[in-house]
XYZ file of C-alpha atoms in Angstrom:
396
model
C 10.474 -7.980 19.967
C 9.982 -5.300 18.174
C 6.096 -4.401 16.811
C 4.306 -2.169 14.470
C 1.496 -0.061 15.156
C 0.294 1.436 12.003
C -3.332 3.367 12.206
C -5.645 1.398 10.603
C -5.819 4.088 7.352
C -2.786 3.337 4.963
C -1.466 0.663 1.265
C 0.942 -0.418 -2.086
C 2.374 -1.875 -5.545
C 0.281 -0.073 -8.015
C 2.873 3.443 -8.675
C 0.664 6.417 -8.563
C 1.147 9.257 -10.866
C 1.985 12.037 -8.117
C 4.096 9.736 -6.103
C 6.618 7.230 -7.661
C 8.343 4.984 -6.163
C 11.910 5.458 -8.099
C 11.610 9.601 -7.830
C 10.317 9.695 -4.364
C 12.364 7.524 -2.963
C 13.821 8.153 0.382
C 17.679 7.703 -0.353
C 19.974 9.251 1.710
C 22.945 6.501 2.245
C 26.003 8.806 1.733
C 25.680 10.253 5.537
C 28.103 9.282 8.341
C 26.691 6.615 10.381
C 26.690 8.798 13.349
C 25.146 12.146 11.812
C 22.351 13.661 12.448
C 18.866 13.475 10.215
C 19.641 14.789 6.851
C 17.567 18.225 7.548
C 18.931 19.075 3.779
C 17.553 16.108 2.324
C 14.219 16.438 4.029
C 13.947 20.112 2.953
C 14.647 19.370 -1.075
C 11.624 16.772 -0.797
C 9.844 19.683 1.228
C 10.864 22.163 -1.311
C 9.778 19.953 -4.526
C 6.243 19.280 -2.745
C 5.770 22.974 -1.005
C 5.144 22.470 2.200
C 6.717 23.601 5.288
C 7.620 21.500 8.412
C 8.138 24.402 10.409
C 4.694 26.134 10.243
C 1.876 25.070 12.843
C 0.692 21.294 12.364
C -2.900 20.982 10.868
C -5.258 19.464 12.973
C -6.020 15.910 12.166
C -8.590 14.976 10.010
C -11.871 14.115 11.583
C -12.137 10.560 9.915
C -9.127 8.995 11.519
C -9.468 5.844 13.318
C -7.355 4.314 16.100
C -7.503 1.194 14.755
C -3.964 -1.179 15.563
C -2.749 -3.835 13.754
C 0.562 -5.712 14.718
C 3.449 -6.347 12.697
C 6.476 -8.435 14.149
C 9.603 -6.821 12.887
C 12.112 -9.984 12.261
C 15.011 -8.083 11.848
C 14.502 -6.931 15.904
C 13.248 -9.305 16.897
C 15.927 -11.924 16.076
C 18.622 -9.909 17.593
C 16.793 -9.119 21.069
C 15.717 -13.661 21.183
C 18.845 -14.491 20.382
C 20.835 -12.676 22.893
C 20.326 -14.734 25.507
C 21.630 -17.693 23.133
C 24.347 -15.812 21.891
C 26.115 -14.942 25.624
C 25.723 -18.532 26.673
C 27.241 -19.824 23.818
C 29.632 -17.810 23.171
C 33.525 -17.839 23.726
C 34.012 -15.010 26.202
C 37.234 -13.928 28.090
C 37.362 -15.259 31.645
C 36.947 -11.976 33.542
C 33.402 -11.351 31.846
C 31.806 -14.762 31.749
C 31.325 -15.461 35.677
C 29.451 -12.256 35.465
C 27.552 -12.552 32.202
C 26.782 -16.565 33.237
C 25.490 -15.244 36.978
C 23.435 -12.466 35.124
C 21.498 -15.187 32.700
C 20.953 -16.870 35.549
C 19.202 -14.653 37.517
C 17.366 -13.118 34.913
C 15.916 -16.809 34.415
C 15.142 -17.028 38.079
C 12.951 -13.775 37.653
C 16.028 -11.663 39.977
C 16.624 -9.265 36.993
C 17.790 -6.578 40.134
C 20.582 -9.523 40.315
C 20.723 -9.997 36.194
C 20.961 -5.713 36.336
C 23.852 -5.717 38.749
C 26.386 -8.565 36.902
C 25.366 -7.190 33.338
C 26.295 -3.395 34.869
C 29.793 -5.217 36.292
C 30.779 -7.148 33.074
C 30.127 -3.945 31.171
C 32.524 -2.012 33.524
C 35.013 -5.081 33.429
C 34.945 -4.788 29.625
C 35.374 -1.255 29.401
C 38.462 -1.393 32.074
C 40.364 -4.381 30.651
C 39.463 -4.905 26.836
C 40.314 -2.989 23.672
C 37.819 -3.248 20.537
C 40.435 -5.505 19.252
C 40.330 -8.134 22.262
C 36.159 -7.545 22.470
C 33.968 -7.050 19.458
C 31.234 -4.916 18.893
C 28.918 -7.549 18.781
C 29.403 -9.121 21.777
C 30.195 -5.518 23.613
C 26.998 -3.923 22.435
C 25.306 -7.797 22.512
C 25.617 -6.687 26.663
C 24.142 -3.605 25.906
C 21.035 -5.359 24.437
C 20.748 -7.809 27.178
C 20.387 -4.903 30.502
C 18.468 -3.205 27.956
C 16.085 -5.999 28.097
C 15.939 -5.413 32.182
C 15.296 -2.523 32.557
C 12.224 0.133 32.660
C 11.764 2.432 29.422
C 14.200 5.498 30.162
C 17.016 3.418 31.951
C 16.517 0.934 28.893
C 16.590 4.087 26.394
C 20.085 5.293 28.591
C 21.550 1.922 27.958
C 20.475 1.284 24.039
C 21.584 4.836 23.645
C 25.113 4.459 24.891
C 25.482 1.202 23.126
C 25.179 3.705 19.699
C 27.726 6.063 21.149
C 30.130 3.306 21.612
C 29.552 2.201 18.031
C 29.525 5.714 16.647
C 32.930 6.017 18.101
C 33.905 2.833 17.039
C 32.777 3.204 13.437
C 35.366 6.801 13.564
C 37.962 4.625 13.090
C 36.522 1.742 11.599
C 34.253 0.004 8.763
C 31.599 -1.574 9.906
C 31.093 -5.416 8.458
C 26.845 -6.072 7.262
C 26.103 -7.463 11.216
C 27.648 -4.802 12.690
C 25.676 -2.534 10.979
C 22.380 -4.871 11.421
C 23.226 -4.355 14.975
C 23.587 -0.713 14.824
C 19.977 0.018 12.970
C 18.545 -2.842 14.900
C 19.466 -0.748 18.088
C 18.545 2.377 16.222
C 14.846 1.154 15.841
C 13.855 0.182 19.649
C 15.762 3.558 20.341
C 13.062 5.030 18.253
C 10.537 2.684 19.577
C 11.940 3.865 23.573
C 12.118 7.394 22.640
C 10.307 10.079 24.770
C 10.745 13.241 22.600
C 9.454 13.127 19.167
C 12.296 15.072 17.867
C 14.463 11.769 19.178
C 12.499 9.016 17.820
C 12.398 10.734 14.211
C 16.411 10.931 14.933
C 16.805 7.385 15.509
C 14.382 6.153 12.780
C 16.153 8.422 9.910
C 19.435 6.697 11.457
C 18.002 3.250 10.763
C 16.477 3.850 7.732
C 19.647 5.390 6.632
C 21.528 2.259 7.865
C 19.155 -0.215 6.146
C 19.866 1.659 2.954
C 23.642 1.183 3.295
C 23.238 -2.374 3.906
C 21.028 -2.775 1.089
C 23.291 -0.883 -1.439
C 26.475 -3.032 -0.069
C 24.185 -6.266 -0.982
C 23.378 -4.837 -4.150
C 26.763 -4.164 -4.739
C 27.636 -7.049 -3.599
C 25.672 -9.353 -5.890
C 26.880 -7.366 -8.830
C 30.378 -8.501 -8.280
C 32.022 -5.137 -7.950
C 35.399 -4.341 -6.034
C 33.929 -0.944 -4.799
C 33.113 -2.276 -1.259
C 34.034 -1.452 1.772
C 33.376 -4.515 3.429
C 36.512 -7.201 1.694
C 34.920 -10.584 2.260
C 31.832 -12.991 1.390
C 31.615 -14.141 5.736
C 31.432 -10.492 6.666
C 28.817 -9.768 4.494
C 26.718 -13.081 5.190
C 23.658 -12.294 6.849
C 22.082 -14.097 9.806
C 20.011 -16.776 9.079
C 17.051 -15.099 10.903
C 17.045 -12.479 8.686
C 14.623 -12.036 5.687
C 15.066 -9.495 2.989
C 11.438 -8.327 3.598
C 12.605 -7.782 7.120
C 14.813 -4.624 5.680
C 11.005 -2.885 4.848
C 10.944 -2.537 8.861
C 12.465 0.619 9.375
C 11.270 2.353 6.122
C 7.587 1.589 7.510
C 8.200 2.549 10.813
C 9.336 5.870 10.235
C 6.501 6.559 7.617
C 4.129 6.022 10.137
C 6.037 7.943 12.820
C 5.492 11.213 9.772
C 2.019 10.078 9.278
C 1.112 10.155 12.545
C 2.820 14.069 12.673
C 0.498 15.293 9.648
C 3.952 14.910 7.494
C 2.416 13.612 4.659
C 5.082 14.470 2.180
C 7.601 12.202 3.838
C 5.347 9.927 4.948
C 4.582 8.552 1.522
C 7.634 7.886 -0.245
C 8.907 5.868 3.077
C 5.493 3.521 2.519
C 6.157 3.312 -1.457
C 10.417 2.272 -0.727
C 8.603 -0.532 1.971
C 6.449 -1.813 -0.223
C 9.138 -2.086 -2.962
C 11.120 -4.024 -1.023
C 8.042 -6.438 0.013
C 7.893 -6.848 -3.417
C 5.094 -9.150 -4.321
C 5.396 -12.226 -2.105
C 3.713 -16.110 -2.663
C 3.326 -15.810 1.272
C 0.107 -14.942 2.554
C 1.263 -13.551 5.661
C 3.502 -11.159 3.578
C 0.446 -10.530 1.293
C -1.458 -9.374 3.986
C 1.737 -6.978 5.375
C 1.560 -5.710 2.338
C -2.120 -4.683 2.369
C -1.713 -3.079 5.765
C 1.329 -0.566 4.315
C -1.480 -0.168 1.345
C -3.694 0.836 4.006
C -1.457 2.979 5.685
C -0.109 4.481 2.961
C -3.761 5.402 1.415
C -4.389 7.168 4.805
C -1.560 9.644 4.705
C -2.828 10.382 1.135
C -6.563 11.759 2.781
C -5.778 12.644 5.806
C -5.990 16.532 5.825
C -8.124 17.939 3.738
C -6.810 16.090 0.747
C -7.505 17.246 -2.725
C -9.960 15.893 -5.138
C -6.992 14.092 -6.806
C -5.561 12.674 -3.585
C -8.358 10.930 -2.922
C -9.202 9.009 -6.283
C -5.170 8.159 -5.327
C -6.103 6.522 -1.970
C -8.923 4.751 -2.936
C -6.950 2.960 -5.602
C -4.813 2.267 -2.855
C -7.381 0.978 -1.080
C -9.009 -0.972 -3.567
C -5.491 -2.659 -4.525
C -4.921 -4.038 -0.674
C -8.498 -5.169 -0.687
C -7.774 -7.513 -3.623
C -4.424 -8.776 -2.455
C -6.131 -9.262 1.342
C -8.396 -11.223 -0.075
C -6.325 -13.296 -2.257
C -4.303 -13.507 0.726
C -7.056 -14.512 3.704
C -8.691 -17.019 1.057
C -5.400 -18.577 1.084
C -4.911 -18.867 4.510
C -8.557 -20.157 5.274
C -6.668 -23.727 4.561
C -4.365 -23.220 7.753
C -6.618 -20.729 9.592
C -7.161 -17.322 10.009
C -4.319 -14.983 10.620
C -5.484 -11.741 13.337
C -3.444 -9.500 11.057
C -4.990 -10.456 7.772
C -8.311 -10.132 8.956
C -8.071 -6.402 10.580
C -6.218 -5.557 7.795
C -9.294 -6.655 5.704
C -11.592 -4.940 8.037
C -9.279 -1.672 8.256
C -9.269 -1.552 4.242
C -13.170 -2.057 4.136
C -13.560 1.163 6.797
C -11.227 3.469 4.540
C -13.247 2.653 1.399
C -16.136 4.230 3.244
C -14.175 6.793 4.993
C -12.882 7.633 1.740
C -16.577 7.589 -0.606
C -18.054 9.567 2.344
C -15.279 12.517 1.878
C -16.183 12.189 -1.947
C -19.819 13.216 -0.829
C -21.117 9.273 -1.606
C -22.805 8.335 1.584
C -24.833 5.577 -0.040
C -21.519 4.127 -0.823
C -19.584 4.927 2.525
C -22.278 3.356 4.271
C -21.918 -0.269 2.222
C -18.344 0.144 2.896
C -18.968 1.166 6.592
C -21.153 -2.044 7.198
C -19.225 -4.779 5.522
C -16.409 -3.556 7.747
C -18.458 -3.946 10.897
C -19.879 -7.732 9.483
C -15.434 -8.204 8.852
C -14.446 -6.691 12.656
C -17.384 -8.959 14.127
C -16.255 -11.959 12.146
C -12.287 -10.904 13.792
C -13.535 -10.018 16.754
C -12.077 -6.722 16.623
C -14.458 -4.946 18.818
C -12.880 -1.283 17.946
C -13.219 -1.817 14.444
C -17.136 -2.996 15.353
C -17.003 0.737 17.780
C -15.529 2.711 14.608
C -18.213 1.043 12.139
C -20.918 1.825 14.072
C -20.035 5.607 14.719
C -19.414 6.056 11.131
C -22.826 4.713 9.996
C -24.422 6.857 12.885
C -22.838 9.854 10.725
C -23.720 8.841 7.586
């Protein structure tokens, strides 16, 4: 399943005057499936906000907090829990199914050096005997996914990774129909998620942002009636049941944090404003309170860094906006219980306020801020958020 972990500074749906969500956007659909990150594209954006990438990274600033807060990606997650499903129910050619059937089975006994073994011999069998035409990408790469699920980090990176060269080669010489490329950016994220260099997990989160903006535009398209598609039928572009349009925010978010987190502010914050656009305001309060945590988020790559005066009246209306909706959202949900990630959300957004008034030289104010978000991470439990309260009222 794949998870979130956003710091617990960063928020959306109010558009800023530096940053808007139409002329920042992150766009950059027109690039082979299988290149490499748009370097030119990042460098215009660089260019337009003067900064460069390449100089030293500032150190981070002094009031940033380690506070997590989880987010189950859908569109992941349903591919990795339904792969099991999938190879036991479906049609597969003779030669592979003792193999794949044997490897289930084991893996269910808790023998996944057994599951390992018949998942490594079915691929094998598959690549030996079967063109793409006789075996599909989906259920080729579908074995991929499944020893992927076996295995320790790197060997699971090794596998995930040549389950993208297979469809990189594939897609050569082919167009790819909405689930294949589902699967390929779905593959793409727990790449970046499994990645040990940094350089490689910003390389496979541009390629699934990239890939969620294709799908989107072929949607859009789509919808629209036109003829200019690439994909020629209404069943190839039918999307999985399991998947939510809100789930296509995933790897926008993802890779904002992943820039946040490496002081690259600048592309950090359009990826936050093109998540929360898709969000889009929601009746759900569970999607309410998502959206308050990109808020968050996105309000603390606007500080972080010696901001300037004006980038800080910018986060704390970002702050101030995800406090509303958080609490629209949690009084909601009081009905059918608290929800974990509403209420650190609530609790994150209360400790930026004050992180935020105490950069502006208002301790009085930081310190109200500072104390109703050690009352909130009490309430939640959330002993670091009590641990970050408490030093920050010691400072102030």
């Amino acid at each position: 399943m794949n998870v979130l972990r956003p710091t617990f500074n960063r928020l959306t749906h109010a558009r800023l005057p530096l940053y808007s969500a139409k002329s920042a956007r992150f766009m950059i659909a027109t690039r082979p499936v299988h290149s490499e990150p748009d370097r030119a594209a990042l460098s215009e954006f660089q260019n337009t906000h003067g900064r460069d990438y390449n100089a030293p990274k500032p150190r981070s600033s002094a009031f940033r907090t380690v506070y997590k807060v989880f987010i189950v990606a859908g569109l992941a997650g349903g591919i990795y829990g339904a792969t099991q499903l999938y190879i036991m129910r479906s049609t597969w050619p003779t030669e592979l199914r003792k193999d794949l059937r044997a490897a289930v089975k084991a893996k269910h006994n808790g023998d996944n050096e057994l599951a390992e073994a018949h998942f490594r011999k079915a691929l094998a069998t598959a690549e030996e005997k079967f063109s793409d035409a006789e075996l599909d990408v989906l259920k080729r790469t579908g074995i991929w996914i499944a020893l992927a699920a076996l295995l320790p980090r790197s060997k699971a990176y090794e596998a995930l990774d040549a389950a993208q060269a297979y469809m990189q080669k594939y897609a050569s010489s082919h167009d790819f129909t909405v689930q294949e490329r589902l699967r390929y950016l779905v593959i793409a994220l727990r790449l970046a998620e499994l990645a040990g260099k940094s350089e490689d997990e910003e390389r496979w989160g541009v390629a699934a942002v990239e890939e969620t903006t294709r799908v989107l535009n072929l949607l859009k398209e789509h919808t629209k009636g036109t003829d200019v598609l690439n994909i020629p039928t209404d069943e190839e572009l039918r999307l999985p049941r399991w998947v939510q349009t809100t789930d296509f925010a995933v790897p926008y978010e993802r890779l904002g944090a992943f820039y946040a987190s490496q002081g690259r502010v600048d592309y950090a914050v359009p990826l936050y404003l093109q998540t929360l656009e898709i969000l889009g305001p929601s009746p759900v309060s569970e999607d309410k309170c998502r959206t308050a945590l990109v808020m968050n988020n996105l309000a603390d790559a606007l500080v972080s860094e010696q901001p300037s005066p004006q980038r800080l009246v910018q986060g704390i209306q970002w702050v101030h906006q995800g406090l509303s909706i958080c609490k629209t959202a949690r009084e909601a949900l009081l009905m059918d219980g608290r929800s974990e990630t509403c209420e650190q959300t609530y609790a994150a957004l209360l400790f930026n306020a004050g992180r935020i008034a105490e950069m502006q030289g208002s301790k009085q104010k930081a310190a109200a801020y500072y104390g109703a978000a050690r009352t909130q991470s009490q309430s939640a439990r959330y002993l670091e958020g009590v641990r970050k309260a408490n030093e920050a009222l010691s400072r102030v």
